[in-house]
Amino acid sequence: MCGIVGYTGDQQAAPILLDGLARLEYRGYDSAGLAVRNGDALAEVVKATGKLYHLADKTDQGHSLPGTCGIGHTRWATHGDPSVVNAHPHVSGNCTGSGSGKVESDVVGVHNGIIENFTELKEKLLRHGYAFYSDTDTEVVVKLVDYYYKKYKIGPVDAITRTMVRVRGSYALALMFRDYPGEIFAARKDSPLIIGTSESASYLASDVPAILKYTRQVYYIDNLQVARVAPGSVKFYDLNGDEVSLPLTEITWDAAAAEKGGFEHFMLKEIHEQPQAVRDTLNSLIHDGQIDLSATGLTEETLQALRQIDIVACGSAWHVGMASQYVIEDLAQIPVRVELASEFRYRSIPLYENTLVIVISQSGETADSLAALRVAKERGAMTLAVVNVVGSTIAREADHVLYTLAGPEIAVATTKAYSAQLAAMDALATQMALVKGTVSREQYGHLLEELAAIPDKIKRILEDKERLQWFSSKIANAHDIFFIGRGLDYAISLEGSLKMKEISYIHSEAYAAGELKHGTISLIEKNTLVIGVLTQSQLFEKTISNMAECKSRGAYLMGVTTNGNFTVEDSVNFTVYIPKTDEHFVSSLAIVPLQLLGYYTSVNRGLDVDKPRNLAKSVTVE
Ligand code: M6R
């Protein structure tokens, strides 16, 4: 939610800031703004509502905003509507009209996160003579910094640390002070922020792709730390204002990975990157015909002693948890509970000894997942993070980390990160099964072969994508779509339904097929599309029967099933076949046609596939 960038160096800042914001636009896209200053001159602010190109047009692609130091923001509204006045940057002084123009104020800043006690702080500042022009919590925090800065006549670092002690909530802040030209001050708590350096410049951003083109040398600023960023040099401070040193890390991601590479949308590119994402993730875990979890720090003894697993996540990552539940329970015979992180964090779930809490997250920054991780740790559970973004907060705070190697994912609708998570969890389940003795060595070898074959099978499904493109053109005007399945097929249905609704805006629901009769079937009318996932041989007949019940009430049926199940065609109107695999690992294959269906439906409806309305890639607020 929201993306921030900063640059100070010897180049013109605005084009670099706009370029960085373009790569962060997936984090929010209802308005954007820049503040740039030229040497000692006053900073100039420009803001625009809507997508980033409005801001780029307004500033002549940044060229009408001269200066070598600046900050920028792309917004996903939390406090206040998406208007120009609520757009960032915000200033410590007064502001008239649109908020664009020269900044007479002492402090100007951008923020990603939520200040929970902003009302109380606002009242305090009102009592001290401050006036407010926007509805945002950010304006409050910028003014609070200004208040301490002036009241105690202290430097920016101390004014910021005093503010940090006073505010509750989450923030990645980038601030410029009128008295400190050429410098940016940053602070972080629970919202992502990285700082990159090169010889003559420094960069700051909410996510790696924003600065990858300029530098690969980055610092991961810790929670409750402040950074003083000057061209080519960065200093860090703790909450006491004492200088601390942080390691410089080299980013190994390929810059091209964050570009569209000839595809019309990031989502389509990322769908096609799934074979690689799955292969890379599996290769990082399978060595010499064995799953090797040593990089995660999970030992055989730990796995052996496990009595319970709780999987906690949000959205698609939660769907991975749902699928993994079936796989782990069936293969390793360990009881698994799957909880939505937003629920888990407020429940008093007893966590006994030898419980492993697994938090799954692409970004590693999802606020609810992070809170759930902390709750689990407080209650004494051992934690494992399955995370894609290296150095993210969840990865840093968990006891153990298993990194998925999907590379940067830009489209809001996750595809390759989801598939990489499935692969990682399937490998984990297989290893647990071996250690627990619930599969023989021979079965284990077979499972590894099946896992290794998944990337090529995904490729085969992608080769047939035109059929899905054609079918999606027939259903693009649907009002409701139901996805049904049993067991693992239900978990796949959940993800298929989310992929459809989040980017096509067609209402869709996923149901455990056996539940239809308990209420939902009353919604089936003539031509309602029902998509059945039919990959589990033991449950196949049962789900087919449920589909037939829908058909007799007028439904139009699509089935996703495994090659060879040709009898499906007797019952359904349109069938998609996926290659055969061990049934435990089928989610990685069955989801691909459903991702394509969602994608093409969104394209056919003329929607913004990569940036669906009201959504952001990283949900860093509750
Ligand atoms: O970064 P995370 O994996 O923690 O994100 C979790 C969800 O916000 C995410 O999966 C979301 O549901 C996606 N938009 C689904 O495509």
Short mmCIF file of C-alpha atoms in Angstrom, two decimals, residues 211-588:
data_model
loop_
_atom_site.label_atom_id
_atom_site.label_comp_id
_atom_site.label_asym_id
_atom_site.label_seq_id
_atom_site.Cartn_x
_atom_site.Cartn_y
_atom_site.Cartn_z
CA ILE A 211 16.12 1.26 -7.84
CA LEU A 212 17.46 -1.84 -9.56
CA LYS A 213 18.30 0.11 -12.70
CA TYR A 214 20.61 2.41 -10.74
CA THR A 215 22.24 0.32 -8.05
CA ARG A 216 22.35 -3.16 -6.58
CA GLN A 217 23.99 -2.13 -3.31
CA VAL A 218 21.28 -1.77 -0.71
CA TYR A 219 20.77 -1.44 3.00
CA TYR A 220 17.70 -2.94 4.66
CA ILE A 221 16.91 -0.36 7.29
CA ASP A 222 15.59 -2.03 10.43
CA ASN A 223 12.46 -1.31 12.40
CA LEU A 224 12.72 1.81 14.54
CA GLN A 225 15.81 3.10 12.77
CA VAL A 226 16.48 6.43 11.09
CA ALA A 227 18.64 7.02 8.02
CA ARG A 228 20.40 10.20 6.98
CA VAL A 229 20.80 9.93 3.24
CA ALA A 230 23.27 12.10 1.29
CA PRO A 231 24.69 11.62 -2.23
CA GLY A 232 26.69 8.38 -2.09
CA SER A 233 26.62 8.06 1.71
CA VAL A 234 24.10 6.87 4.30
CA LYS A 235 24.22 6.92 8.09
CA PHE A 236 21.87 5.00 10.36
CA TYR A 237 20.69 5.78 13.88
CA ASP A 238 18.71 3.94 16.53
CA LEU A 239 15.88 5.36 18.58
CA ASN A 240 18.38 6.93 21.00
CA GLY A 241 19.96 8.83 18.15
CA ASP A 242 23.13 6.71 18.37
CA GLU A 243 24.76 5.80 15.08
CA VAL A 244 24.50 2.11 14.13
CA SER A 245 26.07 0.26 11.24
CA LEU A 246 24.12 -1.90 8.83
CA PRO A 247 25.50 -4.41 6.32
CA LEU A 248 25.42 -3.47 2.63
CA THR A 249 23.69 -6.22 0.63
CA GLU A 250 24.02 -6.94 -3.07
CA ILE A 251 20.75 -7.55 -4.92
CA THR A 252 21.12 -10.45 -7.33
CA TRP A 253 17.81 -10.01 -9.19
CA ASP A 254 18.10 -9.44 -12.88
CA ALA A 255 16.89 -5.91 -13.78
CA ALA A 256 15.08 -7.33 -16.81
CA ALA A 257 12.97 -9.44 -14.45
CA ALA A 258 11.14 -6.29 -13.45
CA GLU A 259 10.29 -5.33 -17.06
CA LYS A 260 7.44 -6.59 -19.25
CA GLY A 261 9.81 -8.22 -21.74
CA GLY A 262 7.51 -8.05 -24.76
CA PHE A 263 4.38 -9.28 -22.98
CA GLU A 264 1.31 -7.08 -23.00
CA HIS A 265 0.96 -7.26 -19.23
CA PHE A 266 3.14 -8.20 -16.28
CA MET A 267 0.54 -10.79 -15.31
CA LEU A 268 0.88 -12.66 -18.60
CA LYS A 269 4.65 -12.49 -18.37
CA GLU A 270 4.57 -13.79 -14.82
CA ILE A 271 2.20 -16.61 -15.78
CA HIS A 272 4.80 -17.64 -18.36
CA GLU A 273 7.60 -17.38 -15.82
CA GLN A 274 6.01 -20.07 -13.65
CA PRO A 275 8.03 -23.00 -14.99
CA GLN A 276 11.20 -21.09 -14.10
CA ALA A 277 9.92 -19.91 -10.72
CA VAL A 278 8.94 -23.46 -9.75
CA ARG A 279 12.18 -24.94 -11.12
CA ASP A 280 14.37 -22.40 -9.32
CA THR A 281 12.51 -22.90 -6.06
CA LEU A 282 12.74 -26.70 -6.27
CA ASN A 283 16.41 -26.60 -7.34
CA SER A 284 17.21 -24.55 -4.28
CA LEU A 285 15.73 -27.29 -2.12
CA ILE A 286 16.60 -30.52 -3.91
CA HIS A 287 20.26 -31.54 -3.98
CA ASP A 288 21.63 -34.95 -4.97
CA GLY A 289 18.21 -36.59 -5.06
CA GLN A 290 17.31 -35.34 -1.55
CA ILE A 291 15.34 -32.44 -0.20
CA ASP A 292 17.79 -30.36 1.77
CA LEU A 293 16.26 -27.94 4.27
CA SER A 294 19.56 -26.94 5.85
CA ALA A 295 19.31 -23.39 4.49
CA THR A 296 16.12 -22.94 6.50
CA GLY A 297 17.71 -24.19 9.70
CA LEU A 298 14.96 -26.81 10.15
CA THR A 299 16.60 -30.02 11.33
CA GLU A 300 15.42 -33.59 10.97
CA GLU A 301 14.91 -33.73 14.75
CA THR A 302 12.66 -30.67 14.61
CA LEU A 303 10.52 -32.16 11.83
CA GLN A 304 10.45 -35.49 13.60
CA ALA A 305 9.09 -33.89 16.78
CA LEU A 306 6.31 -31.91 15.06
CA ARG A 307 2.85 -32.59 16.41
CA GLN A 308 0.87 -29.77 14.82
CA ILE A 309 1.28 -27.26 12.02
CA ASP A 310 -0.59 -23.95 11.79
CA ILE A 311 -0.41 -22.19 8.44
CA VAL A 312 -1.19 -18.49 8.52
CA ALA A 313 -1.47 -16.19 5.50
CA CYS A 314 -3.71 -13.87 3.47
CA GLY A 315 -5.29 -14.04 0.02
CA SER A 316 -3.58 -16.33 -2.44
CA ALA A 317 -0.92 -17.25 0.08
CA TRP A 318 -3.75 -18.52 2.30
CA HIS A 319 -4.95 -20.61 -0.64
CA VAL A 320 -1.48 -22.15 -0.80
CA GLY A 321 -1.96 -22.96 2.87
CA MET A 322 -5.32 -24.57 2.13
CA ALA A 323 -3.73 -26.77 -0.55
CA SER A 324 -0.77 -27.63 1.67
CA GLN A 325 -3.10 -28.74 4.44
CA TYR A 326 -4.34 -31.62 2.30
CA VAL A 327 -0.85 -32.51 1.11
CA ILE A 328 0.88 -32.43 4.50
CA GLU A 329 -1.92 -34.31 6.27
CA ASP A 330 -2.08 -36.97 3.59
CA LEU A 331 1.65 -37.43 3.06
CA ALA A 332 3.12 -36.76 6.50
CA GLN A 333 0.11 -37.41 8.74
CA ILE A 334 0.68 -34.22 10.74
CA PRO A 335 -2.49 -32.32 11.72
CA VAL A 336 -2.65 -28.94 9.97
CA ARG A 337 -4.81 -25.88 10.72
CA VAL A 338 -5.00 -23.10 8.17
CA GLU A 339 -5.90 -19.65 9.43
CA LEU A 340 -6.41 -16.29 7.82
CA ALA A 341 -3.75 -14.06 9.36
CA SER A 342 -6.30 -11.31 10.03
CA GLU A 343 -8.29 -13.77 12.16
CA PHE A 344 -5.41 -15.64 13.74
CA ARG A 345 -3.91 -12.47 15.21
CA TYR A 346 -7.03 -11.80 17.30
CA ARG A 347 -7.82 -15.34 18.39
CA SER A 348 -6.47 -17.12 21.43
CA ILE A 349 -5.50 -20.28 19.63
CA PRO A 350 -3.58 -22.54 22.01
CA LEU A 351 -0.17 -23.27 20.54
CA TYR A 352 1.35 -26.32 22.16
CA GLU A 353 4.93 -27.44 22.22
CA ASN A 354 6.16 -28.86 18.93
CA THR A 355 3.78 -26.71 16.91
CA LEU A 356 5.25 -25.08 13.84
CA VAL A 357 3.56 -21.91 12.62
CA ILE A 358 4.20 -21.37 8.92
CA VAL A 359 3.61 -17.86 7.58
CA ILE A 360 3.36 -17.74 3.80
CA SER A 361 3.83 -14.39 2.06
CA GLN A 362 5.12 -13.20 -1.29
CA SER A 363 6.01 -9.71 -0.12
CA GLY A 364 7.00 -10.61 3.42
CA GLU A 365 5.40 -7.33 4.44
CA THR A 366 1.66 -8.08 4.67
CA ALA A 367 0.57 -6.39 7.89
CA ASP A 368 -1.77 -9.14 9.12
CA SER A 369 0.69 -11.92 8.33
CA LEU A 370 3.45 -10.05 10.13
CA ALA A 371 1.22 -9.48 13.15
CA ALA A 372 0.24 -13.17 13.16
CA LEU A 373 3.91 -14.14 13.07
CA ARG A 374 4.60 -11.95 16.08
CA VAL A 375 1.63 -13.37 17.97
CA ALA A 376 2.86 -16.90 17.26
CA LYS A 377 6.33 -16.03 18.51
CA GLU A 378 4.96 -14.37 21.64
CA ARG A 379 3.05 -17.55 22.40
CA GLY A 380 6.25 -19.52 22.13
CA ALA A 381 5.62 -21.31 18.84
CA MET A 382 8.43 -22.05 16.44
CA THR A 383 7.94 -20.12 13.20
CA LEU A 384 8.84 -20.67 9.57
CA ALA A 385 8.38 -17.99 6.91
CA VAL A 386 7.86 -19.02 3.30
CA VAL A 387 8.66 -15.73 1.63
CA ASN A 388 9.67 -14.41 -1.78
CA VAL A 389 11.18 -11.02 -1.01
CA VAL A 390 14.63 -11.40 0.49
CA GLY A 391 15.23 -9.28 3.57
CA SER A 392 11.53 -8.51 4.07
CA THR A 393 10.27 -8.06 7.61
CA ILE A 394 8.55 -11.44 7.89
CA ALA A 395 11.69 -13.16 6.61
CA ARG A 396 13.81 -11.32 9.14
CA GLU A 397 11.58 -11.94 12.12
CA ALA A 398 10.74 -15.64 11.64
CA ASP A 399 12.87 -18.29 13.33
CA HIS A 400 13.34 -20.11 10.02
CA VAL A 401 13.00 -18.92 6.42
CA LEU A 402 12.34 -20.82 3.24
CA TYR A 403 12.77 -18.48 0.29
CA THR A 404 10.75 -19.01 -2.85
CA LEU A 405 12.69 -18.01 -5.94
CA ALA A 406 9.98 -16.44 -8.07
CA GLY A 407 11.90 -13.19 -8.63
CA PRO A 408 10.12 -9.84 -8.57
CA GLU A 409 6.37 -10.08 -9.06
CA ILE A 410 4.78 -6.86 -10.28
CA ALA A 411 1.18 -7.69 -11.28
CA VAL A 412 -1.19 -7.24 -8.36
CA ALA A 413 -2.73 -10.65 -9.06
CA THR A 414 -0.14 -13.16 -7.96
CA THR A 415 0.70 -16.10 -10.22
CA LYS A 416 4.33 -17.13 -10.21
CA ALA A 417 4.83 -16.38 -6.52
CA TYR A 418 1.77 -18.52 -5.75
CA SER A 419 3.18 -21.39 -7.83
CA ALA A 420 6.61 -21.07 -6.22
CA GLN A 421 4.95 -21.17 -2.78
CA LEU A 422 3.06 -24.33 -3.75
CA ALA A 423 6.29 -25.96 -4.92
CA ALA A 424 8.08 -25.01 -1.71
CA MET A 425 5.24 -26.34 0.45
CA ASP A 426 5.00 -29.56 -1.57
CA ALA A 427 8.72 -30.14 -1.11
CA LEU A 428 8.40 -29.44 2.60
CA ALA A 429 5.49 -31.89 2.91
CA THR A 430 7.48 -34.55 1.06
CA GLN A 431 10.45 -34.13 3.38
CA MET A 432 8.21 -34.23 6.44
CA ALA A 433 6.73 -37.45 5.16
CA LEU A 434 10.16 -39.04 4.78
CA VAL A 435 11.30 -37.94 8.22
CA LYS A 436 8.05 -39.09 9.83
CA GLY A 437 8.34 -42.41 8.06
CA THR A 438 4.92 -42.12 6.41
CA VAL A 439 6.40 -42.72 2.95
CA SER A 440 9.01 -45.27 1.96
CA ARG A 441 12.32 -44.32 0.31
CA GLU A 442 10.91 -45.61 -2.94
CA GLN A 443 7.76 -43.48 -2.67
CA TYR A 444 9.94 -40.52 -1.73
CA GLY A 445 12.03 -41.00 -4.88
CA HIS A 446 8.85 -41.14 -6.94
CA LEU A 447 7.51 -37.95 -5.33
CA LEU A 448 10.78 -36.14 -6.10
CA GLU A 449 10.58 -37.21 -9.74
CA GLU A 450 7.02 -35.94 -9.92
CA LEU A 451 8.01 -32.61 -8.38
CA ALA A 452 10.89 -32.21 -10.82
CA ALA A 453 8.53 -32.80 -13.75
CA ILE A 454 6.12 -30.00 -12.82
CA PRO A 455 7.87 -27.09 -14.61
CA ASP A 456 7.72 -28.86 -18.00
CA LYS A 457 4.09 -29.79 -17.45
CA ILE A 458 3.21 -26.16 -16.70
CA LYS A 459 4.92 -25.26 -19.97
CA ARG A 460 2.73 -27.72 -21.83
CA ILE A 461 -0.41 -26.16 -20.39
CA LEU A 462 0.78 -22.71 -21.45
CA GLU A 463 1.26 -23.94 -25.01
CA ASP A 464 -2.50 -24.44 -25.24
CA LYS A 465 -3.47 -21.02 -23.90
CA GLU A 466 -5.39 -19.96 -27.02
CA ARG A 467 -8.26 -22.29 -26.10
CA LEU A 468 -8.66 -20.43 -22.84
CA GLN A 469 -8.47 -17.14 -24.67
CA TRP A 470 -11.29 -18.25 -26.92
CA PHE A 471 -13.41 -19.55 -24.05
CA SER A 472 -12.91 -16.38 -22.04
CA SER A 473 -14.36 -14.32 -24.90
CA LYS A 474 -17.56 -16.36 -24.52
CA ILE A 475 -17.86 -15.79 -20.79
CA ALA A 476 -16.61 -12.21 -20.55
CA ASN A 477 -20.12 -10.90 -19.85
CA ALA A 478 -20.91 -13.37 -17.08
CA HIS A 479 -22.39 -11.94 -13.87
CA ASP A 480 -21.57 -14.79 -11.53
CA ILE A 481 -19.13 -17.65 -11.72
CA PHE A 482 -18.94 -20.54 -9.27
CA PHE A 483 -15.81 -22.62 -8.81
CA ILE A 484 -16.35 -25.98 -7.15
CA GLY A 485 -14.22 -28.90 -6.07
CA ARG A 486 -13.59 -31.29 -3.23
CA GLY A 487 -10.41 -31.78 -1.19
CA LEU A 488 -7.41 -30.32 -2.96
CA ASP A 489 -9.71 -29.34 -5.82
CA TYR A 490 -11.54 -27.04 -3.41
CA ALA A 491 -8.26 -25.28 -2.55
CA ILE A 492 -7.57 -24.83 -6.27
CA SER A 493 -11.12 -23.49 -6.75
CA LEU A 494 -10.50 -20.84 -4.11
CA GLU A 495 -7.51 -19.50 -6.00
CA GLY A 496 -9.21 -19.81 -9.41
CA SER A 497 -12.14 -17.79 -8.11
CA LEU A 498 -9.91 -15.08 -6.64
CA LYS A 499 -7.95 -14.79 -9.88
CA MET A 500 -11.22 -14.32 -11.76
CA LYS A 501 -12.84 -11.75 -9.49
CA GLU A 502 -9.87 -9.58 -8.60
CA ILE A 503 -9.02 -8.68 -12.18
CA SER A 504 -12.28 -9.19 -14.14
CA TYR A 505 -14.62 -7.74 -11.48
CA ILE A 506 -17.05 -10.58 -12.19
CA HIS A 507 -18.59 -11.84 -8.99
CA SER A 508 -17.28 -15.31 -8.31
CA GLU A 509 -17.32 -17.74 -5.40
CA ALA A 510 -15.54 -20.95 -4.61
CA TYR A 511 -17.43 -23.70 -2.85
CA ALA A 512 -16.56 -27.12 -1.55
CA ALA A 513 -18.74 -29.01 -4.02
CA GLY A 514 -20.53 -30.90 -1.26
CA GLU A 515 -21.71 -27.61 0.26
CA LEU A 516 -23.70 -26.48 -2.78
CA LYS A 517 -26.85 -28.24 -1.65
CA HIS A 518 -26.70 -26.46 1.68
CA GLY A 519 -27.72 -23.13 0.23
CA THR A 520 -25.68 -21.96 -2.72
CA ILE A 521 -27.40 -24.01 -5.36
CA SER A 522 -30.37 -21.64 -5.11
CA LEU A 523 -28.19 -19.08 -6.92
CA ILE A 524 -27.80 -21.24 -10.02
CA GLU A 525 -29.86 -19.97 -12.94
CA LYS A 526 -29.94 -20.52 -16.66
CA ASN A 527 -26.40 -20.09 -18.06
CA THR A 528 -24.68 -19.48 -14.72
CA LEU A 529 -21.10 -20.60 -15.29
CA VAL A 530 -19.95 -23.35 -12.93
CA ILE A 531 -16.33 -24.40 -13.16
CA GLY A 532 -15.55 -27.77 -11.62
CA VAL A 533 -12.02 -28.78 -10.69
CA LEU A 534 -11.81 -32.56 -11.05
CA THR A 535 -8.29 -33.82 -10.44
CA GLN A 536 -8.74 -36.08 -7.40
CA SER A 537 -9.67 -39.54 -8.62
CA GLN A 538 -11.44 -40.56 -5.40
CA LEU A 539 -13.65 -37.49 -5.45
CA PHE A 540 -14.16 -37.21 -9.20
CA GLU A 541 -17.54 -38.94 -9.39
CA LYS A 542 -18.89 -36.95 -6.49
CA THR A 543 -17.97 -33.58 -7.96
CA ILE A 544 -19.29 -34.62 -11.38
CA SER A 545 -22.63 -35.40 -9.68
CA ASN A 546 -22.66 -31.95 -8.09
CA MET A 547 -21.98 -30.40 -11.48
CA ALA A 548 -24.82 -32.41 -13.00
CA GLU A 549 -27.12 -31.04 -10.30
CA CYS A 550 -26.11 -27.51 -11.38
CA LYS A 551 -26.61 -28.39 -15.04
CA SER A 552 -30.12 -29.59 -14.43
CA ARG A 553 -30.84 -26.13 -13.00
CA GLY A 554 -29.56 -24.45 -16.16
CA ALA A 555 -25.85 -24.00 -15.42
CA TYR A 556 -23.21 -23.87 -18.14
CA LEU A 557 -20.31 -26.12 -17.15
CA MET A 558 -16.56 -26.01 -17.55
CA GLY A 559 -14.32 -28.74 -16.15
CA VAL A 560 -10.59 -28.81 -15.42
CA THR A 561 -9.38 -32.37 -15.22
CA THR A 562 -6.45 -34.66 -15.81
CA ASN A 563 -5.58 -36.12 -19.18
CA GLY A 564 -7.40 -39.38 -19.69
CA ASN A 565 -10.58 -38.44 -17.82
CA PHE A 566 -12.41 -38.11 -21.12
CA THR A 567 -15.79 -39.10 -19.69
CA VAL A 568 -15.99 -35.56 -18.33
CA GLU A 569 -17.05 -34.47 -21.78
CA ASP A 570 -20.30 -36.39 -21.38
CA SER A 571 -21.28 -34.02 -18.59
CA VAL A 572 -19.67 -30.62 -19.19
CA ASN A 573 -19.75 -28.04 -21.98
CA PHE A 574 -16.06 -27.15 -22.09
CA THR A 575 -13.13 -29.18 -20.78
CA VAL A 576 -9.51 -28.31 -20.12
CA TYR A 577 -7.06 -31.16 -19.64
CA ILE A 578 -3.89 -30.92 -17.63
CA PRO A 579 -0.99 -33.41 -17.71
CA LYS A 580 -1.04 -36.32 -15.26
CA THR A 581 0.98 -35.92 -12.08
CA ASP A 582 1.01 -37.29 -8.57
CA GLU A 583 -2.33 -36.06 -7.27
CA HIS A 584 -0.73 -34.37 -4.26
CA PHE A 585 1.02 -31.91 -6.57
CA VAL A 586 -1.80 -31.20 -8.97
CA SER A 587 -2.52 -27.65 -7.74
CA SER A 588 0.57 -26.37 -9.55
#
